């Protein structure tokens, strides 16, 4: 998927990885800039105003979450896609709740990464199989009663959303899911975006616990 | 007439009330009035305590019959009244040391009791439980700090007040003030002189301790990295001409390192998720194909669940050996009594109805195994989309 008009900014404290990703993405998207450091990245993103920021989760100085928090305060239009080698549940949930629209691991292939960037640029969400698994796990069972949710709809997944997440967890692409469930790819994206919204806003105990463990709430 | 069951101390009042057919509170009030009026209520209570039988017929003053587990405010007041009454009685009988001695001792005693009481933790637990009944948020534990500080401060004030009262009553306050000023000035002087040194000592001690912990951590990490990562890197250098093996090596190392870095103690062995992860790791090692695992929920491994794990393994091995794909996705979900597993590849597929007879894997290792344990297997395959094996089981 070629989309040279998407301006992408890369933030990763490993310069080796940064140059690798840059080489892969050059010519596929417009790489607006790179940074290896949190403070520097926040400044540069505010100046270059990219469409999508590809941000590493673990970095000295607050990590990807610090970048997301700072930039979204001044430029809410910038979209974030988190990238990490860690796929521990609390890391994933923490960056998503900070405002990232997706999460992919660093082993992702170049084509898939470009596809994920395009999807985030369009305002959709990007769920890796593992993230889909975490979400199904977190939303399994009855909503917690202690938290007294202000909106009970946010505390559970619809049957269709769960179906979509299960297929993602099973390794299906959005296109394959659409064919399988006989819906359009756009509808699949709508379902995933709805799940992302629930993930960010729900007060479910499992989510808030994960998030509060990492000092996100 | 016998002692009552609804007892604050020994059930004397409630026993009388029961016999008279009135509310115990009336009898109790009468006793309180008698106690305040010269302490007469106390000997009366003790005599009745001795005379009245327990409901089961035993008699006598047994402190172990007092229901101390009540531990509420009413009982506390009752016991305080008993003590106060005794004191008043002694005083009116002339058995009294002197106010100058008794009150300071009482104050200091209260202070010491507060200082030494070990109820901090219990109290905190009780307050935490009470706080959790409030709507809104959950408290894991209340911070213990301020309660302990308050308790210690109150205790110290009481002890100091006791000492002060003693000194004042014995006209020694002036002398004590002189001494206290001298001591305070000396201590302040010493503190001024020694404080930089003491501070440096404490920071140095803390720093040394931190440094030691850090170096222990570093050596543990170095040992681990040497055993695993460096060995793998050496292997990779020697096998640079075999890309498939390189990928397998890197994957295995990544898995091990990840387990070491992020592996929490919360994962128990012998559960579905663990068995699936272990199975995937093994298939990855043996066949050099990436096996991505996602699990949702978890359950203990029963013989039926074990059969499902083995069938999943067979499906993953088939995908690794025959599909031609370089990645296999495994998804396992435990939801109540239902366990499902999916093994999916994007290889070239096959026709499940025309499997050569020599490949017994699918029918015996997957289908038969599942049906023996009350489950079933569904295989969908096409040349364009690859193959997906679904295994489903109801256990328990």
Coordinates of C-alpha atoms in Angstrom, one line a residue:
Chain A
X1 CA 0.0 0.0 0.0
X2 CA 1.8 3.1 -1.2
X3 CA 0.9 6.3 0.5
X4 CA 3.6 8.9 0.2
X5 CA 1.3 11.6 1.4
X6 CA 1.3 10.3 5.0
X7 CA 3.8 12.2 7.0
X8 CA 5.3 9.9 9.7
X9 CA 7.6 10.8 12.6
X10 CA 9.7 8.0 14.3
X11 CA 10.7 8.0 17.9
X12 CA 12.9 5.3 19.3
X13 CA 15.9 5.4 21.5
X14 CA 17.6 2.6 19.6
X15 CA 19.2 4.4 16.6
X16 CA 20.0 1.1 14.9
X17 CA 16.3 0.1 14.9
X18 CA 15.3 3.7 13.9
X19 CA 17.5 3.6 10.8
X20 CA 16.2 0.2 9.9
X21 CA 12.6 1.2 10.1
X22 CA 13.4 4.4 8.2
X23 CA 15.0 2.5 5.4
X24 CA 11.9 0.2 5.2
X25 CA 9.4 3.1 5.2
X26 CA 11.3 5.5 3.0
X27 CA 9.4 5.7 -0.4
X28 CA 6.3 4.1 1.1
X29 CA 5.4 7.0 3.4
X30 CA 6.9 10.4 3.9
X31 CA 9.3 10.2 6.9
X32 CA 9.1 13.7 8.4
X33 CA 11.7 13.2 11.0
X34 CA 13.2 11.0 13.7
X35 CA 14.2 11.4 17.3
X36 CA 15.9 9.2 19.8
X37 CA 14.9 11.1 22.9
X38 CA 11.6 12.0 24.6
X39 CA 12.1 15.8 25.2
X40 CA 13.6 16.3 21.8
X41 CA 10.9 14.3 20.2
X42 CA 8.1 16.4 21.8
X43 CA 9.6 19.6 20.4
X44 CA 10.3 18.1 16.9
X45 CA 6.7 16.7 16.6
X46 CA 5.2 20.0 17.6
X47 CA 7.2 21.7 14.9
X48 CA 6.9 19.2 12.1
X49 CA 3.2 18.3 12.8
X50 CA 3.3 14.8 11.3
X51 CA 0.1 12.8 10.6
X52 CA 1.3 9.7 12.5
X53 CA 4.0 9.2 15.1
X54 CA 5.5 5.8 15.5
X55 CA 6.6 5.7 19.1
X56 CA 8.6 3.2 21.1
X57 CA 7.0 2.3 24.4
X58 CA 10.1 2.0 26.5
X59 CA 12.5 5.0 26.5
X60 CA 14.4 6.8 29.2
X61 CA 12.6 9.9 30.4
X62 CA 9.0 8.6 30.6
X63 CA 8.8 6.5 27.5
X64 CA 6.3 6.7 24.7
X65 CA 3.5 7.6 27.2
X66 CA 5.3 10.9 28.0
X67 CA 5.5 11.8 24.3
X68 CA 1.9 10.9 23.7
X69 CA 0.7 12.9 26.8
X70 CA 2.7 16.0 26.0
X71 CA 1.9 16.1 22.2
X72 CA -1.8 15.4 22.6
X73 CA -2.1 18.3 25.0
X74 CA -1.0 20.8 22.3
X75 CA -1.7 18.9 19.1
X76 CA -4.7 16.6 19.5
X77 CA -4.8 15.8 15.8
X78 CA -1.5 13.9 15.8
X79 CA -2.1 10.1 15.8
X80 CA 0.1 7.6 17.6
X81 CA 1.0 4.1 16.8
X82 CA 3.0 2.4 19.6
X83 CA 5.8 0.0 18.7
X84 CA 7.6 -2.2 21.2
X85 CA 9.5 -5.4 21.7
X86 CA 7.6 -5.9 25.0
X87 CA 4.2 -7.3 24.7
X88 CA 3.4 -7.4 28.4
X89 CA -0.3 -6.7 29.0
X90 CA 0.3 -3.7 31.2
X91 CA 2.6 -1.9 28.7
X92 CA 0.0 -2.4 25.9
X93 CA -2.9 -1.2 28.0
X94 CA -0.9 1.7 29.3
X95 CA 0.0 3.3 26.0
X96 CA -3.5 2.6 24.5
X97 CA -5.0 4.4 27.5
X98 CA -2.6 7.2 27.0
X99 CA -4.1 7.7 23.6
X100 CA -2.2 5.5 21.1
X101 CA -4.5 4.2 18.3
X102 CA -2.7 1.0 18.0
X103 CA 0.1 -1.2 19.1
X104 CA 2.4 -3.4 17.0
X105 CA 5.5 -5.3 18.0
X106 CA 8.9 -4.6 16.5
X107 CA 9.0 -7.9 14.6
X108 CA 6.2 -6.7 12.3
X109 CA 7.0 -6.8 8.6
X110 CA 7.5 -3.7 6.5
X111 CA 4.2 -4.1 4.5
X112 CA 2.2 -4.7 7.6
X113 CA 3.8 -1.7 9.3
X114 CA 3.0 0.6 6.4
X115 CA -0.6 -0.8 6.4
X116 CA -0.9 -0.1 10.1
X117 CA 0.4 3.4 9.7
X118 CA -2.2 4.1 6.9
X119 CA -4.9 2.7 9.0
X120 CA -4.0 4.8 12.0
X121 CA -3.8 7.9 9.7
X122 CA -7.4 7.2 8.6
X123 CA -8.5 7.3 12.2
X124 CA -8.9 3.5 12.6
X125 CA -7.3 1.3 15.3
X126 CA -4.6 -1.3 14.8
X127 CA -4.8 -4.4 16.9
X128 CA -2.2 -7.1 16.8
X129 CA -3.3 -10.7 17.6
X130 CA -1.8 -10.4 21.0
X131 CA -3.5 -7.1 21.8
X132 CA -6.8 -8.6 20.7
X133 CA -6.1 -11.5 23.2
X134 CA -5.5 -9.1 26.0
X135 CA -8.6 -7.2 25.3
X136 CA -10.7 -10.4 25.2
X137 CA -9.1 -11.4 28.5
X138 CA -9.8 -8.0 30.2
X139 CA -13.4 -7.9 29.0
X140 CA -14.1 -11.5 29.9
X141 CA -16.7 -12.2 32.6
X142 CA -19.0 -9.8 34.3
X143 CA -18.1 -6.1 34.6
X144 CA -16.7 -5.4 38.0
X145 CA -19.3 -4.1 40.4
X146 CA -17.0 -2.1 42.7
X147 CA -16.1 0.5 40.2
X148 CA -19.6 1.8 39.6
X149 CA -19.2 2.6 35.9
X150 CA -20.7 5.8 34.6
X151 CA -21.5 4.1 31.3
X152 CA -22.1 0.4 31.4
X153 CA -21.9 0.2 27.6
X154 CA -18.2 0.9 27.9
X155 CA -17.7 -2.1 30.2
X156 CA -18.5 -4.9 27.8
X157 CA -17.9 -5.9 24.2
X158 CA -20.8 -6.6 21.8
X159 CA -21.0 -10.1 20.4
X160 CA -19.8 -8.8 17.0
X161 CA -16.9 -6.9 18.5
X162 CA -15.8 -10.1 20.3
X163 CA -16.1 -12.1 17.1
X164 CA -13.9 -9.6 15.3
X165 CA -11.3 -9.6 18.1
X166 CA -11.3 -13.4 18.2
X167 CA -10.5 -13.6 14.5
X168 CA -7.8 -11.0 14.9
X169 CA -6.4 -13.1 17.7
X170 CA -6.5 -16.1 15.4
X171 CA -4.2 -14.3 12.9
X172 CA -6.8 -13.1 10.4
X173 CA -6.2 -9.9 8.5
X174 CA -9.0 -7.3 8.4
X175 CA -9.8 -8.3 4.8
X176 CA -10.1 -12.0 5.8
X177 CA -12.3 -11.1 8.7
X178 CA -14.6 -9.1 6.4
X179 CA -14.9 -12.0 4.1
X180 CA -15.5 -14.5 6.9
X181 CA -18.1 -12.4 8.6
X182 CA -19.6 -11.2 5.3
X183 CA -19.2 -7.5 6.2
X184 CA -17.1 -4.8 4.7
X185 CA -13.5 -4.0 5.7
X186 CA -14.9 -0.6 6.8
X187 CA -17.3 -2.3 9.2
X188 CA -14.4 -4.3 10.6
X189 CA -12.5 -1.1 11.2
X190 CA -15.5 0.5 12.8
X191 CA -15.8 -2.4 15.3
X192 CA -12.1 -2.3 16.1
X193 CA -12.3 1.5 16.6
X194 CA -15.3 1.0 19.0
X195 CA -13.2 -1.5 21.0
X196 CA -10.4 1.0 21.1
X197 CA -12.7 3.6 22.5
X198 CA -13.9 1.2 25.2
X199 CA -10.3 0.3 26.0
X200 CA -9.5 4.0 26.5
X201 CA -12.6 5.0 28.4
X202 CA -13.8 2.0 30.3
X203 CA -13.5 1.9 34.0
X204 CA -13.4 -1.9 34.1
X205 CA -11.4 -3.0 37.1
X206 CA -8.9 -5.1 35.1
X207 CA -8.1 -2.1 32.8
X208 CA -7.9 0.5 35.6
X209 CA -5.7 -1.9 37.6
X210 CA -3.3 -2.5 34.8
X211 CA -3.2 1.2 34.1
X212 CA -2.9 2.4 37.7
X213 CA -0.1 -0.1 38.2
X214 CA 1.8 1.8 35.6
X215 CA 0.8 5.2 36.9
X216 CA -1.4 6.1 34.0
X217 CA -4.8 7.0 35.6
Chain B
X1 CA -32.3 -15.7 89.0
X2 CA -29.2 -16.1 86.9
X3 CA -26.8 -14.1 84.8
X4 CA -28.0 -12.8 81.5
X5 CA -26.7 -13.5 78.0
X6 CA -26.6 -10.0 76.8
X7 CA -23.6 -9.0 78.9
X8 CA -21.4 -6.0 79.0
X9 CA -19.2 -7.4 81.8
X10 CA -20.6 -10.5 83.5
X11 CA -24.3 -10.3 82.7
X12 CA -25.3 -9.3 86.2
X13 CA -27.4 -6.3 85.2
X14 CA -29.1 -8.1 82.3
X15 CA -29.8 -11.1 84.6
X16 CA -31.5 -8.8 87.1
X17 CA -33.4 -7.1 84.4
X18 CA -34.6 -10.4 83.0
X19 CA -35.8 -11.5 86.4
X20 CA -37.6 -8.1 87.0
X21 CA -38.9 -8.0 83.4
X22 CA -37.5 -4.6 82.6
X23 CA -35.0 -3.3 80.0
X24 CA -31.3 -4.0 81.1
X25 CA -30.5 -0.3 80.4
X26 CA -32.6 0.6 83.5
X27 CA -30.7 -1.7 85.8
X28 CA -27.4 -0.6 84.3
X29 CA -28.3 3.1 84.8
X30 CA -29.1 2.3 88.4
X31 CA -25.7 0.7 88.9
X32 CA -24.0 3.6 87.3
X33 CA -25.8 6.0 89.7
X34 CA -24.8 3.8 92.6
X35 CA -21.2 3.7 91.4
X36 CA -20.9 7.5 91.0
X37 CA -22.5 8.0 94.4
X38 CA -19.5 6.9 96.4
X39 CA -18.6 3.8 94.5
X40 CA -21.2 1.7 96.2
X41 CA -22.3 0.1 92.9
X42 CA -19.0 -1.8 92.5
X43 CA -19.0 -4.0 95.6
X44 CA -22.7 -4.7 95.0
X45 CA -21.9 -5.7 91.4
X46 CA -19.0 -7.9 92.6
X47 CA -21.1 -9.6 95.2
X48 CA -23.9 -10.3 92.7
X49 CA -21.4 -11.5 90.2
X50 CA -20.3 -14.0 92.8
X51 CA -23.8 -15.0 93.9
X52 CA -25.6 -15.3 90.6
X53 CA -25.2 -18.5 88.7
X54 CA -24.3 -18.8 85.1
X55 CA -27.2 -20.1 82.9
X56 CA -25.4 -23.4 83.0
X57 CA -25.4 -23.5 86.8
X58 CA -21.7 -22.7 87.5
X59 CA -20.9 -20.0 89.9
X60 CA -18.0 -17.7 90.8
X61 CA -16.1 -14.8 89.4
X62 CA -14.4 -16.1 86.2
X63 CA -12.9 -13.4 84.1
X64 CA -12.7 -15.8 81.1
X65 CA -16.6 -15.7 81.1
X66 CA -16.5 -12.0 80.2
X67 CA -17.2 -11.7 76.6
X68 CA -14.1 -9.6 75.7
X69 CA -14.6 -10.3 72.0
X70 CA -17.4 -7.7 72.0
X71 CA -14.7 -5.0 72.2
X72 CA -17.1 -2.2 71.5
X73 CA -17.5 1.2 73.0
X74 CA -20.3 0.2 75.5
X75 CA -18.1 -2.5 77.0
X76 CA -15.2 0.0 77.2
X77 CA -17.4 2.5 79.1
X78 CA -18.6 -0.3 81.4
X79 CA -15.1 -1.4 82.3
X80 CA -14.0 2.2 82.8
X81 CA -16.9 2.8 85.1
X82 CA -15.9 -0.3 87.1
X83 CA -12.4 0.9 87.5
X84 CA -13.4 4.5 88.3
X85 CA -15.9 3.2 90.8
X86 CA -13.2 1.1 92.5
X87 CA -10.9 4.1 92.7
X88 CA -13.7 6.3 94.2
X89 CA -14.5 3.6 96.7
X90 CA -10.9 3.3 97.8
X91 CA -10.7 7.0 98.1
X92 CA -13.8 7.3 100.3
X93 CA -12.5 4.5 102.5
X94 CA -9.2 6.5 102.9
X95 CA -7.1 4.0 101.0
X96 CA -5.6 6.6 98.8
X97 CA -2.1 7.5 98.1
X98 CA -2.3 11.1 97.2
X99 CA -3.6 13.0 94.2
X100 CA -0.1 14.2 93.6
X101 CA 0.9 10.6 92.8
X102 CA -2.2 8.9 91.4
X103 CA -3.1 11.4 88.6
X104 CA 0.4 11.7 87.2
X105 CA 0.7 7.9 87.2
X106 CA -2.7 7.5 85.5
X107 CA -1.8 10.0 82.8
X108 CA 1.7 8.5 82.2
X109 CA 0.2 5.0 82.2
X110 CA -2.3 6.0 79.6
X111 CA 0.5 7.5 77.5
X112 CA 2.7 4.4 77.8
X113 CA -0.3 2.2 76.9
X114 CA -0.8 4.3 73.7
X115 CA 2.9 4.2 72.8
X116 CA 3.2 0.5 73.3
X117 CA -0.1 -0.7 71.9
X118 CA 0.4 -2.9 68.9
X119 CA -3.1 -2.4 67.6
X120 CA -1.9 -0.2 64.7
X121 CA -2.2 -2.9 62.1
X122 CA -5.5 -4.3 63.3
X123 CA -7.0 -0.8 63.5
X124 CA -5.8 0.0 60.0
X125 CA -7.4 -3.2 58.7
X126 CA -10.7 -2.4 60.4
X127 CA -10.6 1.1 59.0
X128 CA -9.8 -0.2 55.5
X129 CA -12.7 -2.5 55.7
X130 CA -15.0 0.3 56.8
X131 CA -13.6 2.5 54.0
X132 CA -14.3 -0.2 51.4
X133 CA -18.0 0.0 52.3
X134 CA -18.1 3.6 51.1
X135 CA -19.2 3.9 47.5
X136 CA -16.8 5.1 44.8
X137 CA -13.3 3.7 45.0
X138 CA -11.6 0.7 46.5
X139 CA -8.9 0.9 49.0
X140 CA -6.3 -1.8 48.9
X141 CA -4.9 -0.6 52.2
X142 CA -5.1 2.7 54.0
X143 CA -1.8 4.5 54.5
X144 CA -0.8 3.6 58.1
X145 CA 1.4 6.7 58.6
X146 CA -0.9 9.3 60.1
X147 CA -2.7 7.0 62.5
X148 CA 0.6 5.8 63.9
X149 CA 1.9 9.3 64.2
X150 CA -1.2 10.5 65.9
X151 CA -1.1 7.6 68.3
X152 CA 2.6 8.2 69.2
X153 CA 2.1 11.9 69.5
X154 CA -0.8 11.5 71.8
X155 CA 1.0 8.9 73.9
X156 CA 4.1 11.2 74.2
X157 CA 1.9 14.2 75.2
X158 CA 0.2 12.1 77.9
X159 CA 3.5 10.8 79.3
X160 CA 4.9 14.3 79.3
X161 CA 1.8 15.7 81.0
X162 CA 2.0 12.9 83.6
X163 CA 5.6 13.8 84.3
X164 CA 4.8 17.5 84.4
X165 CA 1.9 17.0 86.7
X166 CA 4.1 15.0 89.0
X167 CA 6.8 17.6 89.1
X168 CA 4.2 20.4 89.5
X169 CA 2.5 18.6 92.4
X170 CA 5.8 18.1 94.1
X171 CA 7.0 21.7 93.6
X172 CA 9.9 20.5 91.6
X173 CA 8.8 22.1 88.3
X174 CA 11.2 25.1 88.6
X175 CA 14.2 23.0 89.3
X176 CA 13.2 20.7 86.4
X177 CA 12.8 23.6 84.1
X178 CA 16.3 24.7 84.8
X179 CA 17.6 21.2 84.1
X180 CA 15.4 20.9 81.0
X181 CA 16.7 24.2 79.5
X182 CA 20.3 23.1 80.2
X183 CA 19.8 19.7 78.5
X184 CA 17.9 21.2 75.6
X185 CA 20.7 23.8 74.9
X186 CA 23.3 21.1 75.1
X187 CA 21.5 18.8 72.8
X188 CA 20.9 21.6 70.3
X189 CA 24.5 22.5 70.4
X190 CA 25.6 18.9 69.8
X191 CA 23.1 18.6 67.0
X192 CA 24.5 21.7 65.3
X193 CA 28.0 20.4 65.6
X194 CA 27.4 16.8 64.6
X195 CA 24.5 17.1 62.1
X196 CA 26.5 17.5 58.9
X197 CA 28.6 14.4 59.9
X198 CA 25.5 12.4 60.9
X199 CA 23.8 13.3 57.6
X200 CA 26.8 12.3 55.6
X201 CA 27.0 9.0 57.4
X202 CA 23.3 8.2 56.7
X203 CA 23.5 9.2 53.0
X204 CA 26.7 7.2 52.6
X205 CA 25.1 4.2 54.3
X206 CA 22.1 4.4 52.0
X207 CA 24.2 4.9 49.0
X208 CA 26.4 1.9 49.8
X209 CA 23.4 -0.3 50.3
X210 CA 21.9 0.8 47.0
X211 CA 25.2 0.3 45.3
X212 CA 25.4 -3.3 46.7
X213 CA 21.9 -4.2 45.5
X214 CA 22.7 -2.7 42.1
X215 CA 25.9 -4.6 41.7
X216 CA 24.2 -7.9 42.8
X217 CA 21.5 -7.3 40.2
X218 CA 24.1 -6.5 37.6
X219 CA 26.1 -9.7 38.2
X220 CA 22.9 -11.8 38.1
X221 CA 22.0 -10.2 34.8
X222 CA 25.5 -10.6 33.4
X223 CA 25.5 -14.3 34.3
X224 CA 22.2 -14.8 32.6
X225 CA 23.2 -12.9 29.5
X226 CA 26.4 -14.8 29.3
X227 CA 24.6 -18.2 29.5
X228 CA 22.0 -17.4 27.0
X229 CA 22.4 -14.4 24.7
X230 CA 26.2 -14.5 24.2
X231 CA 26.0 -18.2 23.5
X232 CA 23.3 -17.7 20.9
X233 CA 25.2 -14.8 19.3
X234 CA 28.2 -17.1 19.0
X235 CA 26.0 -19.8 17.3
X236 CA 24.6 -17.2 15.0
X237 CA 28.0 -16.2 13.8
X238 CA 28.9 -19.8 13.0
X239 CA 25.6 -20.5 11.2
X240 CA 25.5 -17.4 9.0
X241 CA 24.8 -19.4 5.9
X242 CA 21.6 -21.1 7.2
X243 CA 19.0 -18.4 7.4
X244 CA 16.2 -20.6 8.5
X245 CA 18.2 -21.9 11.5
X246 CA 19.2 -18.3 12.3
X247 CA 15.6 -17.2 12.5
X248 CA 14.9 -20.2 14.8
X249 CA 17.8 -19.4 17.0
X250 CA 16.9 -15.7 17.3
X251 CA 13.3 -16.7 18.0
X252 CA 14.3 -19.1 20.8
X253 CA 16.6 -16.6 22.3
X254 CA 13.9 -13.9 22.2
X255 CA 11.4 -16.2 23.9
X256 CA 13.8 -17.1 26.7
X257 CA 14.9 -13.5 27.3
X258 CA 11.3 -12.4 27.2
X259 CA 10.3 -15.0 29.7
X260 CA 13.2 -14.0 31.9
X261 CA 12.5 -10.3 31.7
X262 CA 8.7 -10.2 31.8
X263 CA 7.8 -13.6 33.0
X264 CA 5.7 -13.0 36.1
X265 CA 5.3 -15.5 38.9
X266 CA 1.6 -15.4 38.4
X267 CA 1.7 -17.9 35.6
X268 CA 1.2 -21.3 37.0
X269 CA 2.6 -24.4 35.4
X270 CA 0.2 -27.1 34.3
X271 CA -2.4 -24.7 32.9
X272 CA -3.8 -24.6 29.4
X273 CA -2.0 -21.4 28.5
X274 CA 1.3 -22.7 29.7
X275 CA 1.1 -26.0 28.0
X276 CA 0.2 -24.2 24.7
X277 CA 3.1 -21.8 25.0
X278 CA 5.5 -24.7 25.8
X279 CA 4.1 -26.7 22.9
X280 CA 4.5 -23.8 20.5
X281 CA 8.1 -23.2 21.7
X282 CA 9.0 -26.8 21.0
X283 CA 7.4 -26.9 17.5
X284 CA 9.3 -23.6 16.8
X285 CA 12.6 -25.2 17.8
X286 CA 12.2 -28.4 16.0
X287 CA 10.7 -27.2 12.8
X288 CA 12.2 -23.7 12.5
X289 CA 8.8 -22.0 11.8
X290 CA 7.5 -19.0 13.7
X291 CA 4.6 -20.0 16.0
X292 CA 2.6 -17.1 17.3
X293 CA 0.5 -17.9 20.3
X294 CA -2.4 -15.9 21.8
X295 CA -4.3 -17.3 24.7
X296 CA -7.5 -16.0 26.4
X297 CA -8.6 -17.2 29.8
X298 CA -7.0 -20.3 31.3
X299 CA -7.9 -23.6 32.9
X300 CA -6.3 -26.5 34.6
X301 CA -5.1 -29.3 32.5
X302 CA -7.5 -32.3 32.7
X303 CA -6.9 -35.4 30.5
X304 CA -9.4 -33.9 28.0
X305 CA -7.6 -30.6 27.9
X306 CA -4.3 -32.4 27.5
X307 CA -5.8 -34.2 24.5
X308 CA -6.7 -30.9 23.0
X309 CA -3.2 -29.6 23.6
X310 CA -1.7 -32.7 21.9
X311 CA -4.1 -32.3 19.0
X312 CA -3.2 -28.6 18.7
X313 CA 0.5 -29.7 18.7
X314 CA -0.2 -32.2 15.9
X315 CA -2.0 -29.5 13.8
X316 CA 0.9 -27.0 14.4
X317 CA 3.5 -29.6 13.4
X318 CA 1.5 -30.4 10.2
X319 CA 1.3 -26.8 9.4
X320 CA 5.0 -26.3 10.0
X321 CA 6.0 -29.4 7.9
X322 CA 3.6 -29.4 5.0
X323 CA 2.0 -26.0 4.5
X324 CA 5.1 -24.2 3.3
X325 CA 4.2 -21.1 5.3
X326 CA 6.8 -19.6 7.5
X327 CA 4.5 -18.7 10.3
X328 CA 1.7 -20.5 12.2
X329 CA -0.9 -18.8 14.4
X330 CA -2.2 -20.6 17.5
X331 CA -5.1 -19.3 19.4
X332 CA -6.5 -21.0 22.5
X333 CA -9.4 -19.8 24.6
X334 CA -10.9 -21.2 27.8
X335 CA -14.3 -19.9 28.5
X336 CA -16.2 -21.6 31.3
X337 CA -16.3 -25.3 30.6
X338 CA -15.6 -24.7 26.9
X339 CA -12.1 -24.9 25.4
X340 CA -11.3 -24.0 21.8
X341 CA -8.1 -23.9 19.9
X342 CA -7.3 -22.7 16.4
X343 CA -4.2 -23.5 14.4
X344 CA -3.9 -21.4 11.3
X345 CA -1.4 -21.1 8.5
X346 CA -1.2 -19.1 5.2
X347 CA 0.3 -22.0 3.3
X348 CA -0.8 -23.7 0.1
X349 CA -3.5 -25.8 1.7
X350 CA -4.6 -29.3 1.0
X351 CA -7.8 -31.3 0.4
X352 CA -8.8 -32.9 3.8
X353 CA -10.8 -35.6 1.9
X354 CA -7.8 -36.7 -0.2
X355 CA -5.1 -37.1 2.4
X356 CA -2.7 -39.9 1.5
X357 CA -3.2 -43.0 3.6
X358 CA 0.3 -42.9 5.0
X359 CA -0.3 -39.5 6.7
X360 CA -2.2 -40.8 9.7
X361 CA -1.7 -37.6 11.6
X362 CA -4.9 -35.9 10.8
X363 CA -7.4 -38.7 11.4
X364 CA -5.7 -40.5 14.4
X365 CA -3.9 -37.7 16.2
X366 CA -6.4 -34.9 15.7
X367 CA -9.9 -36.2 14.9
X368 CA -9.9 -39.4 16.9
X369 CA -8.2 -37.9 19.8
X370 CA -10.7 -35.1 20.1
X371 CA -13.8 -37.4 19.7
X372 CA -12.4 -39.8 22.3
X373 CA -12.7 -36.9 24.8
X374 CA -16.1 -35.7 23.7
X375 CA -14.8 -32.9 21.4
X376 CA -14.4 -32.5 17.7
X377 CA -12.1 -31.1 15.1
X378 CA -13.0 -29.0 12.0
X379 CA -10.5 -28.5 9.2
X380 CA -10.9 -25.9 6.6
X381 CA -8.3 -25.6 3.8
X382 CA -8.0 -23.8 0.5
X383 CA -5.1 -23.2 -1.8
X384 CA -5.5 -19.4 -1.5
X385 CA -6.2 -19.0 2.2
X386 CA -4.2 -21.8 3.7
X387 CA -5.4 -24.1 6.4
X388 CA -7.3 -23.6 9.7
X389 CA -7.8 -26.4 12.2
X390 CA -10.5 -25.8 14.9
X391 CA -10.5 -27.9 18.0
X392 CA -13.4 -27.7 20.4
X393 CA -14.0 -29.4 23.7
X394 CA -16.4 -29.3 26.6
X395 CA -14.7 -30.5 29.7
X396 CA -15.6 -31.2 33.3

